[in-house]
Coordinates of C-alpha atoms in Angstrom, one line a residue:
I1 CA -37.3 12.2 5.6
K2 CA -40.7 10.3 4.7
W3 CA -40.1 7.5 1.8
R4 CA -42.8 6.7 -0.5
A5 CA -42.8 2.9 0.2
G6 CA -43.2 1.0 -3.4
R7 CA -43.0 3.8 -5.3
D8 CA -39.3 4.4 -6.1
P9 CA -38.2 3.0 -9.6
A10 CA -35.5 0.9 -10.1
A11 CA -33.6 -0.4 -13.1
I12 CA -33.1 -4.0 -13.7
D13 CA -30.6 -5.4 -16.2
P14 CA -32.8 -8.2 -18.1
A15 CA -29.6 -10.3 -18.7
D16 CA -29.1 -11.1 -15.0
L17 CA -32.1 -9.7 -13.3
L18 CA -29.9 -7.9 -11.1
M19 CA -30.9 -4.1 -9.7
R20 CA -28.5 -1.5 -11.3
R21 CA -30.2 1.5 -10.2
V22 CA -32.8 2.8 -8.0
Q23 CA -34.2 6.5 -7.5
F24 CA -35.6 7.5 -4.0
F25 CA -38.1 10.4 -4.0
D26 CA -39.4 12.2 -1.2
A27 CA -43.1 12.2 0.0
K28 CA -43.8 15.2 -2.5
G29 CA -42.1 13.4 -5.1
K30 CA -38.7 15.3 -5.3
L31 CA -35.8 13.1 -6.2
I32 CA -33.5 12.7 -3.3
K33 CA -31.2 10.1 -3.7
V34 CA -29.8 7.5 -6.6
W35 CA -28.4 4.3 -5.6
T36 CA -26.3 2.6 -8.6
L37 CA -24.7 -0.6 -8.6
E38 CA -21.4 0.1 -10.7
K39 CA -19.7 -3.4 -10.7
V40 CA -21.0 -6.6 -9.8
E41 CA -19.0 -9.7 -10.4
K42 CA -19.8 -13.5 -9.7
I43 CA -17.6 -15.0 -7.2
E44 CA -18.0 -18.7 -6.1
G45 CA -21.3 -18.9 -8.1
F46 CA -22.9 -15.7 -6.6
W47 CA -23.7 -12.4 -8.1
T48 CA -21.6 -9.8 -5.6
P49 CA -22.2 -6.0 -5.8
M50 CA -18.2 -4.8 -5.9
V51 CA -18.9 -1.4 -6.3
Q52 CA -21.9 0.3 -4.8
R53 CA -22.7 4.2 -5.3
M54 CA -25.5 6.3 -3.2
E55 CA -25.6 9.7 -4.5
S56 CA -27.5 12.8 -2.7
V57 CA -29.0 14.7 -5.3
A58 CA -29.8 17.9 -3.4
E59 CA -26.6 18.0 -1.6
G60 CA -24.5 16.9 -4.7
H61 CA -22.5 14.5 -2.1
E62 CA -22.0 10.8 -2.9
S63 CA -21.0 7.7 -0.8
R64 CA -19.2 4.6 -2.6
L65 CA -18.8 1.2 -1.0
T66 CA -16.0 -1.0 -2.7
L67 CA -15.7 -4.5 -1.7
T68 CA -11.6 -5.7 -2.5
D69 CA -11.8 -9.4 -1.0
V70 CA -15.2 -11.7 -1.1
K71 CA -15.1 -14.9 0.2
Y72 CA -18.1 -17.2 0.5
G73 CA -18.6 -20.2 2.8
V74 CA -15.8 -19.1 5.5
E75 CA -15.9 -20.8 9.0
L76 CA -16.3 -18.0 11.6
P77 CA -15.7 -18.8 15.3
A78 CA -18.9 -19.1 17.2
D79 CA -18.5 -15.7 18.9
T80 CA -18.1 -13.6 16.2
F81 CA -21.5 -12.3 16.7
S82 CA -21.7 -12.2 20.6
R83 CA -22.5 -9.2 22.3
T84 CA -19.1 -9.0 23.7
H85 CA -17.5 -9.2 20.6
L86 CA -19.8 -6.6 18.4
S87 CA -19.3 -4.0 21.4
R88 CA -15.8 -3.7 21.1

């Protein structure tokens, strides 16, 4: 799929300036996907997207990403992002 860079309209909430919805179009201008931020919470001072949805318009399919336990400032072991650890 070829994307039209910079031409996909976004809905931004003026109260918090967070993007709430983005429509994605193919190179011919046909709507193909819609991303929606369904739930956002302020956790430890950071706006956090708790529920996001991506809808494939043509296929009538959607995917949902739901966060349930968010923590910021957590110390991680030094090898957390090593090649060995990530390849498991």
